[in-house]
Coordinates of C-alpha atoms and ligand atoms in Angstrom, one line a residue:
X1 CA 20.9 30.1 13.1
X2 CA 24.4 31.0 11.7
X3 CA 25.4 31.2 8.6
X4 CA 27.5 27.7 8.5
X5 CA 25.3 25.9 10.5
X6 CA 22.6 26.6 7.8
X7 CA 25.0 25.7 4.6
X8 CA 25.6 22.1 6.7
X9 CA 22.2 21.7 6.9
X10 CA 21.1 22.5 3.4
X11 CA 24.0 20.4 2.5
X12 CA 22.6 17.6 4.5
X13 CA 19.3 17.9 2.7
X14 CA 20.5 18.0 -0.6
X15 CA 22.3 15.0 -0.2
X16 CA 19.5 13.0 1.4
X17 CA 17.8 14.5 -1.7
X18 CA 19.7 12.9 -4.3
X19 CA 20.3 9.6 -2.6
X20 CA 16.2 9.2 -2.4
X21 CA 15.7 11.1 -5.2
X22 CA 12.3 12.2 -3.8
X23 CA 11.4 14.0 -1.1
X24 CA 7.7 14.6 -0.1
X25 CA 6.1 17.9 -0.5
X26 CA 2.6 18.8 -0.8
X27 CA 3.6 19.0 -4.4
X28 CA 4.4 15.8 -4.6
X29 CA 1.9 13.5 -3.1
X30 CA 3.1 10.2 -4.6
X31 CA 3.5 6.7 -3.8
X32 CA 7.6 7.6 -4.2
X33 CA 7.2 11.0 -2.1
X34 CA 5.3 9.2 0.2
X35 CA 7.2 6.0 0.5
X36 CA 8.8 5.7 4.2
X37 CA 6.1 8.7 5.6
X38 CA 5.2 6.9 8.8
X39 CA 1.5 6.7 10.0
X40 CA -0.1 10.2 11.9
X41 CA -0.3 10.0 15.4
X42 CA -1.7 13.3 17.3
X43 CA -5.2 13.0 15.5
X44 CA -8.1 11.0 17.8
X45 CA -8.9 8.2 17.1
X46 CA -12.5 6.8 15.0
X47 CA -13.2 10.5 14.8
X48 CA -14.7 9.8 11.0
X49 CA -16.5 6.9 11.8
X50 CA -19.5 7.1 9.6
X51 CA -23.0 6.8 11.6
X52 CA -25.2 3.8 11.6
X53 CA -24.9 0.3 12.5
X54 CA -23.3 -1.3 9.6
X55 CA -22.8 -5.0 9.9
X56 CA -23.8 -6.4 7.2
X57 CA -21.7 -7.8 4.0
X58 CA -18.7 -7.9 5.5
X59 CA -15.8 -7.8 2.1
X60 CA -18.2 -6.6 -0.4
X61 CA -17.9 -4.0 -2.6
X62 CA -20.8 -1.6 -0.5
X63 CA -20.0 0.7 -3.4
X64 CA -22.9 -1.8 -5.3
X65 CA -25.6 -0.1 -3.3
X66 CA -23.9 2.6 -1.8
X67 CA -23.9 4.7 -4.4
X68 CA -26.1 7.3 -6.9
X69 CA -28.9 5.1 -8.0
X70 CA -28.1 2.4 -6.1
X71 CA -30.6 0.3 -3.7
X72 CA -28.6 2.0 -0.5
X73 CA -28.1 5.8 -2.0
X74 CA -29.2 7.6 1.2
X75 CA -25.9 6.6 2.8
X76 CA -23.0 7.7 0.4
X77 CA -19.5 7.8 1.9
X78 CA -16.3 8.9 0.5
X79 CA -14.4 5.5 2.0
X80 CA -15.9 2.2 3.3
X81 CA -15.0 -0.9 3.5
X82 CA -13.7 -4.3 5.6
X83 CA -10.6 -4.9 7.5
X84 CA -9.2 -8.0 8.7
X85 CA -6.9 -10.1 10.6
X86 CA -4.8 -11.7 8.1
X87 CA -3.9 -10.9 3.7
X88 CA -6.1 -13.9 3.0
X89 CA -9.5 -12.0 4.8
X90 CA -10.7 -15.1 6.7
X91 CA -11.0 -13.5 10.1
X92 CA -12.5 -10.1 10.8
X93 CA -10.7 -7.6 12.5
X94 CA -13.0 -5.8 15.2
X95 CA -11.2 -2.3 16.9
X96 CA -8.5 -1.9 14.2
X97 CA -7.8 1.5 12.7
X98 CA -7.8 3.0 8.8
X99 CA -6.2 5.9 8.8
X100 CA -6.1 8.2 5.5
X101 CA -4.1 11.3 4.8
X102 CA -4.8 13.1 1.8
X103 CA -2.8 15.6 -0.3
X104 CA -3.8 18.4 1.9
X105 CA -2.7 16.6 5.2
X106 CA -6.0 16.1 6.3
X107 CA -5.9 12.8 8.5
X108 CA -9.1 10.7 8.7
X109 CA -9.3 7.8 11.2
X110 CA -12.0 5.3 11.5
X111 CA -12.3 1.8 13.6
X112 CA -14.0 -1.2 12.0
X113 CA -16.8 -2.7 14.0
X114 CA -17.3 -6.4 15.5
X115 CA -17.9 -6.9 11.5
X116 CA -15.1 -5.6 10.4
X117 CA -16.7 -2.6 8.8
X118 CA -16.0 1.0 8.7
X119 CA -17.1 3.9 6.7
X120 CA -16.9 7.7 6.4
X121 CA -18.3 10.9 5.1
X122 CA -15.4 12.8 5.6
X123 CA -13.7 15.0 2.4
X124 CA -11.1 13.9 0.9
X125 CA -8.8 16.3 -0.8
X126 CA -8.9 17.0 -4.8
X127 CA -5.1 16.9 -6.4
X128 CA -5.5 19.3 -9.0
X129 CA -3.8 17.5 -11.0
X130 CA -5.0 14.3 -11.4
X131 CA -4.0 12.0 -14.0
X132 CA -7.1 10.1 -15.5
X133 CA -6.1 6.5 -15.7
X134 CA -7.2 3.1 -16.2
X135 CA -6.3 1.6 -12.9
X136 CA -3.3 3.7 -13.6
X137 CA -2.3 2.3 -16.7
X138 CA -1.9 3.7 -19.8
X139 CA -3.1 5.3 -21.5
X140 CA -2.1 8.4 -19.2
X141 CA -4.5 11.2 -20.1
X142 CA -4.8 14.6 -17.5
X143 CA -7.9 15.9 -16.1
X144 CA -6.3 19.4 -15.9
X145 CA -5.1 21.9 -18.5
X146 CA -1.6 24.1 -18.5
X147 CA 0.2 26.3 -20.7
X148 CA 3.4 25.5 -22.7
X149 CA 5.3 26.3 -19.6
X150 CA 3.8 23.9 -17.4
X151 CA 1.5 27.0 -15.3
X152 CA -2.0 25.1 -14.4
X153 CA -4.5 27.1 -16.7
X154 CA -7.5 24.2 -15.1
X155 CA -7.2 22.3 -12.2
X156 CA -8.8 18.7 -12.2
X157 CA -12.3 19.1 -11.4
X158 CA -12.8 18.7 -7.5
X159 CA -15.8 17.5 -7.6
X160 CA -14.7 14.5 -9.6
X161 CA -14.1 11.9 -6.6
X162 CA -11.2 10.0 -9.1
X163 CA -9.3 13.1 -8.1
X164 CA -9.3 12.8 -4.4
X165 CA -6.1 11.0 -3.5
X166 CA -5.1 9.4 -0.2
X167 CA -2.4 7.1 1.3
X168 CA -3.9 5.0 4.1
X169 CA -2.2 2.7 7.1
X170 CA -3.9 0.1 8.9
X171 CA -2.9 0.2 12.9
X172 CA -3.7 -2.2 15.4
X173 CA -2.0 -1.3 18.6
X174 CA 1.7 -1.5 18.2
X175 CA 1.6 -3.1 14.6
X176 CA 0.8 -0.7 11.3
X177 CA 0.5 -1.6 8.2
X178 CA 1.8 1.0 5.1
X179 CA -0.3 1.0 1.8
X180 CA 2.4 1.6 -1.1
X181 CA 1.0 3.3 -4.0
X182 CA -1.5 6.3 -3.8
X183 CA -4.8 5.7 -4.2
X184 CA -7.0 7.6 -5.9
X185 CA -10.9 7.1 -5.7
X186 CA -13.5 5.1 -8.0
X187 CA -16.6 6.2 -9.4
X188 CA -17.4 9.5 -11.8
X189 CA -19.0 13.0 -10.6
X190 CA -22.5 11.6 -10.8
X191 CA -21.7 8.2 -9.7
X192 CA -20.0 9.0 -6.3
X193 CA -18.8 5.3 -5.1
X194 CA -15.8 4.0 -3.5
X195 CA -15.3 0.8 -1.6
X196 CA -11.8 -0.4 0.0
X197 CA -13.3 -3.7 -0.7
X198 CA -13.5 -3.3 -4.8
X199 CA -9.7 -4.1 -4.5
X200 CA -9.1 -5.8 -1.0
X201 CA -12.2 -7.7 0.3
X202 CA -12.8 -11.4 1.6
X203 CA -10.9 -14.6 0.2
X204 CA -11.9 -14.3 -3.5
X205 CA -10.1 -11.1 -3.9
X206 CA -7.1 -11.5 -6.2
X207 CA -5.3 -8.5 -4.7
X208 CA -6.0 -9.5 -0.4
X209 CA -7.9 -8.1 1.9
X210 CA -7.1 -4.8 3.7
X211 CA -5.5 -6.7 7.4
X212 CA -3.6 -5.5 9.9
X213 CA -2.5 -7.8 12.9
X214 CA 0.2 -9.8 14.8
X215 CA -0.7 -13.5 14.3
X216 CA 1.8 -15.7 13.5
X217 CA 1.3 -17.4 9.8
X218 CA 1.1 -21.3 10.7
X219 CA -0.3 -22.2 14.1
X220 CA 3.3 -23.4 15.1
X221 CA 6.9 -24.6 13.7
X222 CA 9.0 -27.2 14.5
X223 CA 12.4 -25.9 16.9
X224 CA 14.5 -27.1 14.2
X225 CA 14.6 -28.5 10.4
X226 CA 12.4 -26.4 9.1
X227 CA 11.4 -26.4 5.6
X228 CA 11.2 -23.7 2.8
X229 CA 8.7 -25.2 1.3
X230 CA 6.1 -26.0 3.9
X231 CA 7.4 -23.5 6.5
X232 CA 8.8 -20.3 4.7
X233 CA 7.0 -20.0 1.7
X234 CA 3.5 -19.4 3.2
X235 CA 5.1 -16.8 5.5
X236 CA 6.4 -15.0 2.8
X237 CA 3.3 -15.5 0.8
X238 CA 1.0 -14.3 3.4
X239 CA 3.2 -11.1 4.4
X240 CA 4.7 -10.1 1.6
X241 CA 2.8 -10.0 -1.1
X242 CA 1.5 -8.5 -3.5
X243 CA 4.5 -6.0 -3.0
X244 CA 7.8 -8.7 -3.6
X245 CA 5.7 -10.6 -6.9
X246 CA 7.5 -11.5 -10.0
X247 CA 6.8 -9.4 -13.1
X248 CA 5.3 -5.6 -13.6
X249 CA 5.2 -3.5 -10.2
X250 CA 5.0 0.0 -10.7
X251 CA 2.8 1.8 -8.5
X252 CA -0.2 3.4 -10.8
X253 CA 0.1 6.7 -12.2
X254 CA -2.5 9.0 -10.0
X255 CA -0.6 12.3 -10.7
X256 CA 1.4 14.6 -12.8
X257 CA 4.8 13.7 -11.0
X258 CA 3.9 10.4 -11.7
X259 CA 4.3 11.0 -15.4
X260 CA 5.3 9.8 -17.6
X261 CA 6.1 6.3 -15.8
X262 CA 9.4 5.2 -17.9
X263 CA 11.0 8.8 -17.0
X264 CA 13.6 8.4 -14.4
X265 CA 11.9 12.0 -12.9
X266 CA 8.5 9.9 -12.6
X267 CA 7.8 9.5 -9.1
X268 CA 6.4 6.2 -9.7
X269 CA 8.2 3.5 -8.1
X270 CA 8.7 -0.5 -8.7
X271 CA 7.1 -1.2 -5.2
X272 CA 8.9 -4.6 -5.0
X273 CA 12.1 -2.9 -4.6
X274 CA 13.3 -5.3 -7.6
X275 CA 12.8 -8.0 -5.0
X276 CA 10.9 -11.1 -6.0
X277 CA 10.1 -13.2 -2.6
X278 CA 7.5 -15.8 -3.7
X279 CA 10.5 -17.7 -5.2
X280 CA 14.0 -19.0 -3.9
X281 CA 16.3 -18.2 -6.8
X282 CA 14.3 -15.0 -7.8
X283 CA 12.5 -14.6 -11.5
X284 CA 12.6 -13.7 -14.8
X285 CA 9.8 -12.5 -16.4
X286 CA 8.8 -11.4 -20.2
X287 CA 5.1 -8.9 -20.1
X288 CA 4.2 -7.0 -22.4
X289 CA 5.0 -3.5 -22.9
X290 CA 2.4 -1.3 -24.1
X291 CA 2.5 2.0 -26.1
X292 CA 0.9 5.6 -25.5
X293 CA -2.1 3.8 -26.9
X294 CA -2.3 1.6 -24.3
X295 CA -2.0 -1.2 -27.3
X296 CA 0.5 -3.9 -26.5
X297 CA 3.9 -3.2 -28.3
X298 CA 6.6 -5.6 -28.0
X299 CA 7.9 -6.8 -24.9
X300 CA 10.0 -6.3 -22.1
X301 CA 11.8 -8.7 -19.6
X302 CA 11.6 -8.2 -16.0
X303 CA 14.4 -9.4 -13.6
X304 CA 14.2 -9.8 -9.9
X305 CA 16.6 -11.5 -7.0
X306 CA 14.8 -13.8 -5.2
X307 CA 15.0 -15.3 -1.3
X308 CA 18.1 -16.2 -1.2
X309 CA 19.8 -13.6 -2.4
X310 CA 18.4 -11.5 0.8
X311 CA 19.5 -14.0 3.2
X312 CA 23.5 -14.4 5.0
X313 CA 24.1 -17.5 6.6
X314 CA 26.8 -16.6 8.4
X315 CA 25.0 -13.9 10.1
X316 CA 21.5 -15.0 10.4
X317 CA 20.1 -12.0 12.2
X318 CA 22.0 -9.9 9.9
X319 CA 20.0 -10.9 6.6
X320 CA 18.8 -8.0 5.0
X321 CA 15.0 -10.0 4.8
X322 CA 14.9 -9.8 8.5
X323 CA 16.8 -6.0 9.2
X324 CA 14.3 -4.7 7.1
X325 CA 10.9 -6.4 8.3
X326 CA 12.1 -5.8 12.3
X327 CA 10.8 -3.4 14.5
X328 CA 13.6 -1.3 14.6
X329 CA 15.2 1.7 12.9
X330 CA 15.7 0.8 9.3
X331 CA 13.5 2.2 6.9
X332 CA 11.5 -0.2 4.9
X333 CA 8.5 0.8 2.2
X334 CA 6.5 -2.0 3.2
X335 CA 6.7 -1.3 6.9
X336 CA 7.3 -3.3 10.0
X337 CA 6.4 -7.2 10.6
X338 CA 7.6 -8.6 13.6
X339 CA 9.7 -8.4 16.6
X340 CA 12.6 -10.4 17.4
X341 CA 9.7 -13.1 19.9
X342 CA 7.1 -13.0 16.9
X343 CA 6.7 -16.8 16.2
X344 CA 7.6 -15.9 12.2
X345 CA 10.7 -14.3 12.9
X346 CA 11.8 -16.6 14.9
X347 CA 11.2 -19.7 11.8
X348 CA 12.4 -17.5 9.2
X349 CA 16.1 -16.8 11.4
X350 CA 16.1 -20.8 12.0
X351 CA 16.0 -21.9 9.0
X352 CA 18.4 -19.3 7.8
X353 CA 20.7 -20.7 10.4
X354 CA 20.5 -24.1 8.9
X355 CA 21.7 -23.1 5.6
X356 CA 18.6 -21.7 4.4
X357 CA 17.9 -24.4 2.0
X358 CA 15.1 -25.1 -0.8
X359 CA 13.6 -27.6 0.8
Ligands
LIG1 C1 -26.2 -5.6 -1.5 C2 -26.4 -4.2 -1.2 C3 -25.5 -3.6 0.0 C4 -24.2 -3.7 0.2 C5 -23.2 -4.5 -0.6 C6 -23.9 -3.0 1.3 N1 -25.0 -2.3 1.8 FE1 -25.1 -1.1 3.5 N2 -27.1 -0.8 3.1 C7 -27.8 -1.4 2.1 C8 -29.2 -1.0 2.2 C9 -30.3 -1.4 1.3 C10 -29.3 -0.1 3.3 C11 -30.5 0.6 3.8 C12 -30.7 1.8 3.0 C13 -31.9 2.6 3.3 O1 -32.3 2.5 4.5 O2 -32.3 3.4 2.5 C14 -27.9 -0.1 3.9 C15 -27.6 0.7 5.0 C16 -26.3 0.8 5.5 C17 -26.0 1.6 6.7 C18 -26.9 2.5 7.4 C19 -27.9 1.6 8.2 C20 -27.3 1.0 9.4 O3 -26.9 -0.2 9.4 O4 -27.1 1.7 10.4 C21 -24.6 1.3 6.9 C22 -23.8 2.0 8.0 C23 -24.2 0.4 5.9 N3 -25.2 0.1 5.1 C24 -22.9 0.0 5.8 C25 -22.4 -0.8 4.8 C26 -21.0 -1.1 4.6 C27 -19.8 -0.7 5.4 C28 -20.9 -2.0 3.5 C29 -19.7 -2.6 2.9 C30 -18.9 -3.5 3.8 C31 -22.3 -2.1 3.0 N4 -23.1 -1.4 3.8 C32 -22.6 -2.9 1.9 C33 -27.3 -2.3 1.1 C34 -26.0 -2.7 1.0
LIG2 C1 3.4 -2.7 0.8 C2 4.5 -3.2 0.0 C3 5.6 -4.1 0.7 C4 5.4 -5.2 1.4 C5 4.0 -5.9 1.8 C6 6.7 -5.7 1.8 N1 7.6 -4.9 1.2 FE1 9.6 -5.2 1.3 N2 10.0 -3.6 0.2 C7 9.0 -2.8 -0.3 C8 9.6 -1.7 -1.1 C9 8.8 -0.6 -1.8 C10 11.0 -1.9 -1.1 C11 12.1 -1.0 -1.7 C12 12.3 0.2 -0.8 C13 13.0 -0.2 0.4 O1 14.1 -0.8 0.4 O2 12.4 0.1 1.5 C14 11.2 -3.1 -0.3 C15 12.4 -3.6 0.0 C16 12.6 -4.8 0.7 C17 13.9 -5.4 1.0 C18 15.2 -4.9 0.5 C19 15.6 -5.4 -0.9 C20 17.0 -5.1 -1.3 O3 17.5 -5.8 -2.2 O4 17.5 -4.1 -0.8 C21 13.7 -6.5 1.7 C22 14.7 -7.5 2.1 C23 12.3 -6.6 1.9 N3 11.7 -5.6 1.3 C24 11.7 -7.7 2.6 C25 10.3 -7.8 2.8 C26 9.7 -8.9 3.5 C27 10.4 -10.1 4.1 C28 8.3 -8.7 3.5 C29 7.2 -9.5 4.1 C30 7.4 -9.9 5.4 C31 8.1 -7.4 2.8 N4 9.3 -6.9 2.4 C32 6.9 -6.9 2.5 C33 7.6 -2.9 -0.2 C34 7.0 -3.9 0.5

């Protein structure tokens, strides 16, 4: 390569560096190095599908007796869980894909049977240096040691499984689905446990079920005079959330570059995107801020835009809500939604086009 080719190119990079700030390297295996890292594609897939049969209790927690000392401890697995058709877990998904990537690169894949399950034995790699959290918040304590100058004297211990990270996608044929933050897993050294479903199981889970599919929201719309309320808003609801909420939405704190969160360095990232889409005018929200302690201190106000501000109604198609949820090139961190025939895309662009009103 000559000389000026090379400068261009390192040019190029440093540029594209400091407009997204982070770039992913091994190093760095954080929700913001990680953010727009599309899903792997040469591995084969349902290679780490566990053995067994495994139908039964679809969206629990199988970490409750899948575990040390539990009633099912013969079968412990580093990842299990239920995936579904839709955010709100009523319908299973059978044949759909999890696909993990840890800090290391290694790529797991496993298919959920006719009950939606799927679990695995494969490793998952330790990040030496793990940040011991409470549901990553603080208080942020390490689980490794290092010098004055920042040289690792301990690495987090790798038999620990709240060390092994991963970032997961959820792919059924053309349509993935991107988790945001990194995860990192549950349980203690003695107490190995993990379960997709402690967060993301069946209807009665606060945070929505672990889906993947291409089913539009409401059964139908009308051609015309369609309605934020009863139209939009579930759409939004059901697709967008829990990623464009009002109030606190920093990805957790898994590992040292996550630290501390309030640094502008911290690869942590407000995985909302400062965008609030559960409500029209956008929100304004006073939580409480917490210190090192992890005691509440004060508070803080939290400001987001809201639907409309995302929307152009001169240029229907043009609204940055739809550019970024399209199947096309733009980059967005909560992945692709819908092509330009997909029954939602279709509502959400009509009733743009007719002044996309609160009503
Ligand atoms: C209420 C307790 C409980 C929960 C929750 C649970 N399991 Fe199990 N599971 C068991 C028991 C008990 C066995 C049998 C253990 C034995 O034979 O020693 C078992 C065995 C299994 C087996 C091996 C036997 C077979 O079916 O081939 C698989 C696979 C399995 N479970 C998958 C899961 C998955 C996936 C989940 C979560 C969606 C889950 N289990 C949740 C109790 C549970
Ligand atoms: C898994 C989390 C996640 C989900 C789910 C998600 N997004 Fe996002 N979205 C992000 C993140 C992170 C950003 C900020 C980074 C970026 O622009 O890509 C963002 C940015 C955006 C922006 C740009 C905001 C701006 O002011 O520049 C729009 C518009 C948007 N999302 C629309 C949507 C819509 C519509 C949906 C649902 C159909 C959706 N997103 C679902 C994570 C998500």
């Amino acid at each position: 390569m000559n000389k000026k080719m090379y400068i261009v190119i390192l040019g190029l990079a440093l540029s594209a560096a400091t407009a997204m700030a982070i770039i992913y390297d091994e190093s760095d295996f954080s929700a913001g190095g990680r953010m727009y890292e599309p899903a792997p594609e040469e591995h084969q897939v349902g290679k780490d599908n566990g053995d067994g049969q495994g139908f039964h209790h679809p969206g629990e927690d199988c970490g409750l007796c899948h575990k040390v000392g539990g009633r099912a401890e013969k079968y412990l697995w580093t990842m299990a869980g239920t995936l579904y058709k839709n955010r709100s877990g009523t319908t299973i998904l059978k044949g759909g894909e999890v696909i993990m990537e840890d800090r290391d690169g290694n790529v797991i894949s496993m298919t959920s049977n006719r009950a939606g399950n799927f679990w695995t034995e494969a490793p998952i790699a330790s990040d030496p240096y793990t940040v011991s959290n409470y549901h990553g918040h603080e208080p942020f304590s390490p689980m490794y040691t290092e010098d004055e100058d920042g040289n690792l004297l301990e690495p987090a211990d790798p038999d620990n499984p709240k060390t092994w990270h991963y970032k997961t996608w959820l792919r059924k044929g053309k349509i993935v689905r991107t988790m945001m933050t990194i995860g990192g897993i549950g349980g203690s050294p003695v107490y190995n446990r993990m379960s997709c479903n402690m967060h993301h199981g069946g209807i009665t889970h606060r945070s929505g079920a672990l889906w993947v599919g291409r089913n539009s929201t409401l059964p139908s719309y009308p051609a015309e005079n369609l309605s934020y309320r009863k139209h939009i808003y579930p759409i939004l609801r059901s697709n967008c959330a829990p990623c464009h909420i009002p109030g606190k939405s920093k990805t957790s704190v898994n590992t040292k570059t996550d630290l501390p969160p309030s640094d502008p360095a911290s690869t942590c990232i407000d995985y909302s995107g400062g965008l609030d889409l559960m409500t029209y005018q956008g929100s304004t929200v006073e939580v409480a801020k917490l210190n090192a302690e992890g005691k509440p201190d004060g508070t803080e106000i939290i400001k987001k835009i809201g639907v409309v501000q995302v929307v152009d109604t001169s240029a229907p198609s043009e609204s940055i809500l739809l550019v970024k949820t399209l199947n096309n090139d733009e980059q967005h961190g909560g992945g692709k939604f819908w092509s330009k025939r997909s029954a939602d895309y279709i509502a959400l662009k009509q009733w743009i086009a007719e002044g996309a009103e609160n009503n």
